[in-house]
PDB file of C-alpha atoms in Angstrom:
ATOM      1  CA  UNK A   1       3.996 -84.249 -16.332  1.00  0.00           C
ATOM      2  CA  UNK A   2       3.312 -82.632 -12.977  1.00  0.00           C
ATOM      3  CA  UNK A   3       4.796 -79.459 -11.513  1.00  0.00           C
ATOM      4  CA  UNK A   4       4.263 -77.745  -8.173  1.00  0.00           C
ATOM      5  CA  UNK A   5       2.460 -74.417  -8.151  1.00  0.00           C
ATOM      6  CA  UNK A   6       4.366 -71.711  -6.297  1.00  0.00           C
ATOM      7  CA  UNK A   7       3.090 -68.711  -4.386  1.00  0.00           C
ATOM      8  CA  UNK A   8       4.279 -65.165  -4.991  1.00  0.00           C
ATOM      9  CA  UNK A   9       6.472 -65.640  -1.932  1.00  0.00           C
ATOM     10  CA  UNK A  10       8.287 -68.501  -3.642  1.00  0.00           C
ATOM     11  CA  UNK A  11       6.750 -71.093  -1.317  1.00  0.00           C
ATOM     12  CA  UNK A  12       4.953 -74.216  -2.468  1.00  0.00           C
ATOM     13  CA  UNK A  13       1.171 -73.908  -2.448  1.00  0.00           C
ATOM     14  CA  UNK A  14       0.815 -77.670  -1.877  1.00  0.00           C
ATOM     15  CA  UNK A  15      -0.995 -77.961  -5.191  1.00  0.00           C
ATOM     16  CA  UNK A  16       0.260 -79.464  -8.455  1.00  0.00           C
ATOM     17  CA  UNK A  17      -0.693 -78.959 -12.052  1.00  0.00           C
ATOM     18  CA  UNK A  18      -0.596 -81.569 -14.808  1.00  0.00           C
ATOM     19  CA  UNK A  19       0.896 -80.287 -18.023  1.00  0.00           C
ATOM     20  CA  UNK A  20      -0.319 -81.710 -21.327  1.00  0.00           C
ATOM     21  CA  UNK A  21       2.198 -84.054 -22.945  1.00  0.00           C
ATOM     22  CA  UNK A  22       0.924 -82.907 -26.337  1.00  0.00           C
ATOM     23  CA  UNK A  23       2.308 -79.444 -25.577  1.00  0.00           C
ATOM     24  CA  UNK A  24       5.180 -79.871 -23.103  1.00  0.00           C
ATOM     25  CA  UNK A  25       6.531 -83.315 -24.057  1.00  0.00           C
ATOM     26  CA  UNK A  26       6.552 -83.548 -27.847  1.00  0.00           C
ATOM     27  CA  UNK A  27       9.368 -84.619 -30.131  1.00  0.00           C
ATOM     28  CA  UNK A  28      11.170 -81.278 -30.731  1.00  0.00           C
ATOM     29  CA  UNK A  29      11.363 -80.134 -34.335  1.00  0.00           C
ATOM     30  CA  UNK A  30      14.495 -77.997 -34.631  1.00  0.00           C
ATOM     31  CA  UNK A  31      13.821 -77.015 -38.234  1.00  0.00           C
ATOM     32  CA  UNK A  32      10.389 -75.635 -37.306  1.00  0.00           C
ATOM     33  CA  UNK A  33      12.031 -73.636 -34.529  1.00  0.00           C
ATOM     34  CA  UNK A  34      14.589 -72.290 -36.985  1.00  0.00           C
ATOM     35  CA  UNK A  35      11.900 -71.134 -39.416  1.00  0.00           C
ATOM     36  CA  UNK A  36       9.733 -69.539 -36.714  1.00  0.00           C
ATOM     37  CA  UNK A  37      12.669 -67.658 -35.208  1.00  0.00           C
ATOM     38  CA  UNK A  38      13.809 -66.570 -38.673  1.00  0.00           C
ATOM     39  CA  UNK A  39      10.331 -65.174 -39.385  1.00  0.00           C
ATOM     40  CA  UNK A  40      10.187 -63.354 -36.039  1.00  0.00           C
ATOM     41  CA  UNK A  41      13.553 -61.654 -36.666  1.00  0.00           C
ATOM     42  CA  UNK A  42      12.683 -60.868 -40.303  1.00  0.00           C
ATOM     43  CA  UNK A  43       9.368 -59.266 -39.302  1.00  0.00           C
ATOM     44  CA  UNK A  44      11.219 -56.973 -36.861  1.00  0.00           C
ATOM     45  CA  UNK A  45      13.447 -55.553 -39.599  1.00  0.00           C
ATOM     46  CA  UNK A  46      12.393 -52.067 -40.658  1.00  0.00           C
ATOM     47  CA  UNK A  47      13.895 -52.382 -44.111  1.00  0.00           C
ATOM     48  CA  UNK A  48      14.405 -48.589 -44.360  1.00  0.00           C
ATOM     49  CA  UNK A  49      18.058 -48.671 -45.465  1.00  0.00           C
ATOM     50  CA  UNK A  50      18.620 -46.744 -48.668  1.00  0.00           C
ATOM     51  CA  UNK A  51      21.506 -45.484 -50.784  1.00  0.00           C
ATOM     52  CA  UNK A  52      21.411 -43.016 -53.652  1.00  0.00           C
ATOM     53  CA  UNK A  53      21.891 -44.205 -57.168  1.00  0.00           C
ATOM     54  CA  UNK A  54      23.427 -42.150 -59.951  1.00  0.00           C
ATOM     55  CA  UNK A  55      20.186 -40.421 -60.940  1.00  0.00           C
ATOM     56  CA  UNK A  56      19.600 -39.254 -57.333  1.00  0.00           C
ATOM     57  CA  UNK A  57      23.014 -37.636 -56.763  1.00  0.00           C
ATOM     58  CA  UNK A  58      23.178 -33.831 -56.850  1.00  0.00           C
ATOM     59  CA  UNK A  59      26.016 -32.736 -59.131  1.00  0.00           C
ATOM     60  CA  UNK A  60      26.941 -31.323 -62.479  1.00  0.00           C
ATOM     61  CA  UNK A  61      26.128 -33.319 -65.570  1.00  0.00           C
ATOM     62  CA  UNK A  62      28.919 -31.590 -67.499  1.00  0.00           C
ATOM     63  CA  UNK A  63      31.321 -33.926 -69.181  1.00  0.00           C
ATOM     64  CA  UNK A  64      34.434 -33.821 -67.003  1.00  0.00           C
ATOM     65  CA  UNK A  65      36.991 -34.602 -69.733  1.00  0.00           C
ATOM     66  CA  UNK A  66      37.141 -35.287 -73.380  1.00  0.00           C
ATOM     67  CA  UNK A  67      36.162 -38.765 -74.391  1.00  0.00           C
ATOM     68  CA  UNK A  68      39.347 -39.696 -76.254  1.00  0.00           C
ATOM     69  CA  UNK A  69      43.038 -39.000 -76.052  1.00  0.00           C
ATOM     70  CA  UNK A  70      43.418 -38.960 -72.237  1.00  0.00           C
ATOM     71  CA  UNK A  71      44.794 -42.475 -71.935  1.00  0.00           C
ATOM     72  CA  UNK A  72      42.078 -43.460 -69.464  1.00  0.00           C
ATOM     73  CA  UNK A  73      38.551 -44.771 -69.658  1.00  0.00           C
ATOM     74  CA  UNK A  74      35.761 -42.416 -70.626  1.00  0.00           C
ATOM     75  CA  UNK A  75      33.687 -40.844 -67.818  1.00  0.00           C
ATOM     76  CA  UNK A  76      30.354 -39.154 -68.350  1.00  0.00           C
ATOM     77  CA  UNK A  77      29.875 -36.969 -65.264  1.00  0.00           C
ATOM     78  CA  UNK A  78      30.948 -36.451 -61.675  1.00  0.00           C
ATOM     79  CA  UNK A  79      27.928 -38.474 -60.576  1.00  0.00           C
ATOM     80  CA  UNK A  80      29.442 -41.644 -61.991  1.00  0.00           C
ATOM     81  CA  UNK A  81      29.760 -44.508 -59.439  1.00  0.00           C
ATOM     82  CA  UNK A  82      33.520 -44.747 -60.107  1.00  0.00           C
ATOM     83  CA  UNK A  83      34.114 -41.352 -58.440  1.00  0.00           C
ATOM     84  CA  UNK A  84      34.048 -40.524 -54.756  1.00  0.00           C
ATOM     85  CA  UNK A  85      30.604 -39.114 -53.925  1.00  0.00           C
ATOM     86  CA  UNK A  86      29.043 -40.641 -56.967  1.00  0.00           C
ATOM     87  CA  UNK A  87      25.945 -42.799 -57.035  1.00  0.00           C
ATOM     88  CA  UNK A  88      26.064 -46.338 -55.731  1.00  0.00           C
ATOM     89  CA  UNK A  89      25.611 -49.237 -58.134  1.00  0.00           C
ATOM     90  CA  UNK A  90      22.816 -51.659 -57.126  1.00  0.00           C
ATOM     91  CA  UNK A  91      22.487 -50.042 -53.703  1.00  0.00           C
ATOM     92  CA  UNK A  92      19.911 -51.170 -51.106  1.00  0.00           C
ATOM     93  CA  UNK A  93      16.339 -49.874 -51.354  1.00  0.00           C
ATOM     94  CA  UNK A  94      13.496 -49.912 -48.801  1.00  0.00           C
ATOM     95  CA  UNK A  95      11.858 -53.334 -48.728  1.00  0.00           C
ATOM     96  CA  UNK A  96       9.655 -55.561 -46.609  1.00  0.00           C
ATOM     97  CA  UNK A  97      11.553 -58.550 -45.151  1.00  0.00           C
ATOM     98  CA  UNK A  98       8.528 -60.227 -43.569  1.00  0.00           C
ATOM     99  CA  UNK A  99       7.236 -63.539 -44.801  1.00  0.00           C
ATOM    100  CA  UNK A 100       4.426 -65.913 -43.841  1.00  0.00           C
ATOM    101  CA  UNK A 101       4.569 -69.322 -42.210  1.00  0.00           C
ATOM    102  CA  UNK A 102       1.984 -72.034 -41.938  1.00  0.00           C
ATOM    103  CA  UNK A 103      -0.005 -71.818 -38.698  1.00  0.00           C
ATOM    104  CA  UNK A 104       0.582 -75.500 -37.885  1.00  0.00           C
ATOM    105  CA  UNK A 105       4.346 -75.122 -38.336  1.00  0.00           C
ATOM    106  CA  UNK A 106       4.407 -72.186 -35.904  1.00  0.00           C
ATOM    107  CA  UNK A 107       2.480 -74.297 -33.382  1.00  0.00           C
ATOM    108  CA  UNK A 108       4.988 -77.136 -33.740  1.00  0.00           C
ATOM    109  CA  UNK A 109       7.828 -74.644 -33.152  1.00  0.00           C
ATOM    110  CA  UNK A 110       6.247 -73.297 -29.952  1.00  0.00           C
ATOM    111  CA  UNK A 111       5.464 -76.762 -28.653  1.00  0.00           C
ATOM    112  CA  UNK A 112       9.089 -77.734 -29.327  1.00  0.00           C
ATOM    113  CA  UNK A 113      10.373 -74.690 -27.461  1.00  0.00           C
ATOM    114  CA  UNK A 114       8.081 -75.414 -24.495  1.00  0.00           C
ATOM    115  CA  UNK A 115       9.283 -79.010 -24.475  1.00  0.00           C
ATOM    116  CA  UNK A 116      12.893 -77.853 -24.322  1.00  0.00           C
ATOM    117  CA  UNK A 117      12.090 -75.618 -21.374  1.00  0.00           C
ATOM    118  CA  UNK A 118      10.405 -78.467 -19.547  1.00  0.00           C
ATOM    119  CA  UNK A 119      13.337 -80.826 -20.215  1.00  0.00           C
ATOM    120  CA  UNK A 120      15.874 -78.228 -19.039  1.00  0.00           C
ATOM    121  CA  UNK A 121      13.933 -77.569 -15.811  1.00  0.00           C
ATOM    122  CA  UNK A 122      13.507 -73.987 -16.963  1.00  0.00           C
ATOM    123  CA  UNK A 123       9.775 -73.990 -16.296  1.00  0.00           C
ATOM    124  CA  UNK A 124       8.099 -72.478 -13.203  1.00  0.00           C
ATOM    125  CA  UNK A 125       4.373 -72.525 -12.485  1.00  0.00           C
ATOM    126  CA  UNK A 126       3.168 -69.567 -10.429  1.00  0.00           C
ATOM    127  CA  UNK A 127      -0.227 -68.791  -8.967  1.00  0.00           C
ATOM    128  CA  UNK A 128      -2.000 -65.893 -10.692  1.00  0.00           C
ATOM    129  CA  UNK A 129      -0.425 -62.573  -9.839  1.00  0.00           C
ATOM    130  CA  UNK A 130      -2.262 -59.695  -8.211  1.00  0.00           C
ATOM    131  CA  UNK A 131      -0.496 -56.316  -8.090  1.00  0.00           C
ATOM    132  CA  UNK A 132      -2.477 -53.450  -6.576  1.00  0.00           C
ATOM    133  CA  UNK A 133      -0.385 -50.872  -8.376  1.00  0.00           C
ATOM    134  CA  UNK A 134       2.466 -50.843 -10.885  1.00  0.00           C
ATOM    135  CA  UNK A 135       5.623 -50.947  -8.790  1.00  0.00           C
ATOM    136  CA  UNK A 136       9.009 -52.044 -10.123  1.00  0.00           C
ATOM    137  CA  UNK A 137      10.102 -52.895  -6.570  1.00  0.00           C
ATOM    138  CA  UNK A 138       7.288 -55.461  -6.241  1.00  0.00           C
ATOM    139  CA  UNK A 139       8.369 -57.245  -9.405  1.00  0.00           C
ATOM    140  CA  UNK A 140      12.030 -57.252  -8.356  1.00  0.00           C
ATOM    141  CA  UNK A 141      11.001 -58.781  -5.018  1.00  0.00           C
ATOM    142  CA  UNK A 142       8.969 -61.439  -6.830  1.00  0.00           C
ATOM    143  CA  UNK A 143      11.957 -62.498  -8.947  1.00  0.00           C
ATOM    144  CA  UNK A 144      14.166 -62.551  -5.844  1.00  0.00           C
ATOM    145  CA  UNK A 145      11.764 -64.868  -3.983  1.00  0.00           C
ATOM    146  CA  UNK A 146      11.719 -67.171  -7.008  1.00  0.00           C
ATOM    147  CA  UNK A 147      15.535 -67.113  -7.151  1.00  0.00           C
ATOM    148  CA  UNK A 148      15.400 -65.669 -10.676  1.00  0.00           C
ATOM    149  CA  UNK A 149      16.961 -62.226 -10.088  1.00  0.00           C
ATOM    150  CA  UNK A 150      20.065 -62.901 -12.181  1.00  0.00           C
ATOM    151  CA  UNK A 151      18.338 -64.764 -15.006  1.00  0.00           C
ATOM    152  CA  UNK A 152      16.490 -63.801 -18.161  1.00  0.00           C
ATOM    153  CA  UNK A 153      12.832 -64.428 -17.352  1.00  0.00           C
ATOM    154  CA  UNK A 154       9.679 -64.581 -19.427  1.00  0.00           C
ATOM    155  CA  UNK A 155       6.474 -64.343 -17.410  1.00  0.00           C
ATOM    156  CA  UNK A 156       3.313 -65.453 -19.199  1.00  0.00           C
ATOM    157  CA  UNK A 157      -0.067 -64.284 -17.868  1.00  0.00           C
ATOM    158  CA  UNK A 158      -3.508 -65.585 -18.751  1.00  0.00           C
ATOM    159  CA  UNK A 159      -5.131 -62.188 -19.301  1.00  0.00           C
ATOM    160  CA  UNK A 160      -4.099 -58.592 -19.761  1.00  0.00           C
ATOM    161  CA  UNK A 161      -2.544 -57.377 -16.503  1.00  0.00           C
ATOM    162  CA  UNK A 162      -1.341 -53.766 -16.834  1.00  0.00           C
ATOM    163  CA  UNK A 163       0.025 -53.553 -13.274  1.00  0.00           C
ATOM    164  CA  UNK A 164       2.252 -56.591 -13.715  1.00  0.00           C
ATOM    165  CA  UNK A 165       3.422 -55.476 -17.169  1.00  0.00           C
ATOM    166  CA  UNK A 166       4.266 -51.921 -16.025  1.00  0.00           C
ATOM    167  CA  UNK A 167       6.017 -53.250 -12.941  1.00  0.00           C
ATOM    168  CA  UNK A 168       8.361 -55.354 -15.081  1.00  0.00           C
ATOM    169  CA  UNK A 169       9.072 -52.825 -17.807  1.00  0.00           C
ATOM    170  CA  UNK A 170      12.127 -51.289 -16.155  1.00  0.00           C
ATOM    171  CA  UNK A 171      13.595 -54.596 -14.930  1.00  0.00           C
ATOM    172  CA  UNK A 172      16.544 -55.761 -16.982  1.00  0.00           C
ATOM    173  CA  UNK A 173      16.335 -59.261 -18.465  1.00  0.00           C
ATOM    174  CA  UNK A 174      12.615 -59.526 -17.568  1.00  0.00           C
ATOM    175  CA  UNK A 175       9.667 -59.717 -19.962  1.00  0.00           C
ATOM    176  CA  UNK A 176       5.927 -60.151 -19.440  1.00  0.00           C
ATOM    177  CA  UNK A 177       3.664 -61.489 -22.198  1.00  0.00           C
ATOM    178  CA  UNK A 178       0.054 -62.503 -22.407  1.00  0.00           C
ATOM    179  CA  UNK A 179      -0.340 -66.156 -23.486  1.00  0.00           C
ATOM    180  CA  UNK A 180      -1.581 -65.243 -26.994  1.00  0.00           C
ATOM    181  CA  UNK A 181       1.601 -63.160 -27.650  1.00  0.00           C
ATOM    182  CA  UNK A 182       4.020 -65.971 -26.824  1.00  0.00           C
ATOM    183  CA  UNK A 183       6.618 -66.545 -29.543  1.00  0.00           C
ATOM    184  CA  UNK A 184       9.350 -69.100 -30.092  1.00  0.00           C
ATOM    185  CA  UNK A 185      12.231 -66.579 -30.106  1.00  0.00           C
ATOM    186  CA  UNK A 186      11.464 -65.164 -26.658  1.00  0.00           C
ATOM    187  CA  UNK A 187      10.763 -68.636 -25.291  1.00  0.00           C
ATOM    188  CA  UNK A 188      14.209 -69.867 -26.209  1.00  0.00           C
ATOM    189  CA  UNK A 189      15.940 -66.596 -25.315  1.00  0.00           C
ATOM    190  CA  UNK A 190      14.739 -66.718 -21.696  1.00  0.00           C
ATOM    191  CA  UNK A 191      16.643 -68.703 -19.097  1.00  0.00           C
ATOM    192  CA  UNK A 192      13.445 -69.377 -17.146  1.00  0.00           C
ATOM    193  CA  UNK A 193       9.815 -69.472 -18.294  1.00  0.00           C
ATOM    194  CA  UNK A 194       7.328 -68.526 -15.588  1.00  0.00           C
ATOM    195  CA  UNK A 195       3.744 -69.567 -16.407  1.00  0.00           C
ATOM    196  CA  UNK A 196       0.922 -68.147 -14.353  1.00  0.00           C
ATOM    197  CA  UNK A 197      -1.569 -70.797 -13.374  1.00  0.00           C
ATOM    198  CA  UNK A 198      -4.346 -69.223 -15.416  1.00  0.00           C
ATOM    199  CA  UNK A 199      -2.212 -69.079 -18.516  1.00  0.00           C
ATOM    200  CA  UNK A 200      -1.490 -72.807 -18.662  1.00  0.00           C
ATOM    201  CA  UNK A 201      -4.927 -74.031 -19.727  1.00  0.00           C
ATOM    202  CA  UNK A 202      -5.387 -71.122 -22.158  1.00  0.00           C
ATOM    203  CA  UNK A 203      -2.004 -71.809 -23.714  1.00  0.00           C
ATOM    204  CA  UNK A 204      -2.757 -75.497 -24.087  1.00  0.00           C
ATOM    205  CA  UNK A 205      -6.099 -74.686 -25.713  1.00  0.00           C
ATOM    206  CA  UNK A 206      -4.463 -72.183 -28.076  1.00  0.00           C
ATOM    207  CA  UNK A 207      -1.764 -74.646 -29.208  1.00  0.00           C
ATOM    208  CA  UNK A 208      -4.226 -77.495 -29.617  1.00  0.00           C
ATOM    209  CA  UNK A 209      -6.299 -75.781 -32.292  1.00  0.00           C
TER     210      UNK A 209
END
């Protein structure tokens, strides 16, 4: 599979890059994608929600009525869950929602997501970016020249590039990731995937291990 490499101005460089069919043209595995996305979302949950149970409620422990002869069920104290303000029965407690997935399965999921992007023509190859300073205006101009201003974009760079990252941080619907941080959820969430030329070979090497 060959794609043209574009300049920062949006023009064709006249060069093409051959994408590995083992990465960008596999048989998509939707179940692997589901599991990888599920893990990503689960790992983002803080799990700090908490409700007080009966023993944690502040209140009198005095018996509020006599046990028999009232015509209603017995009640021990005002902290009982049956009263307003009482403790909650089986309430949520802080917990860790994260879980592990097999490395090979995660690779299959990412390959499948990359394949979908390639099939949907949502893949753009861009020459390596050079920003002299972090300027939001420069990144906005780049997206405009690539005709991606109104789309969710995910730009993948081959090495840490603080100027590019900082330039994109205040741009809505735009994300920048280094190739090693690429995940299935953000791949599928983006309308267009922009791969810097230097990131392609590194990404193929990473997903081939």
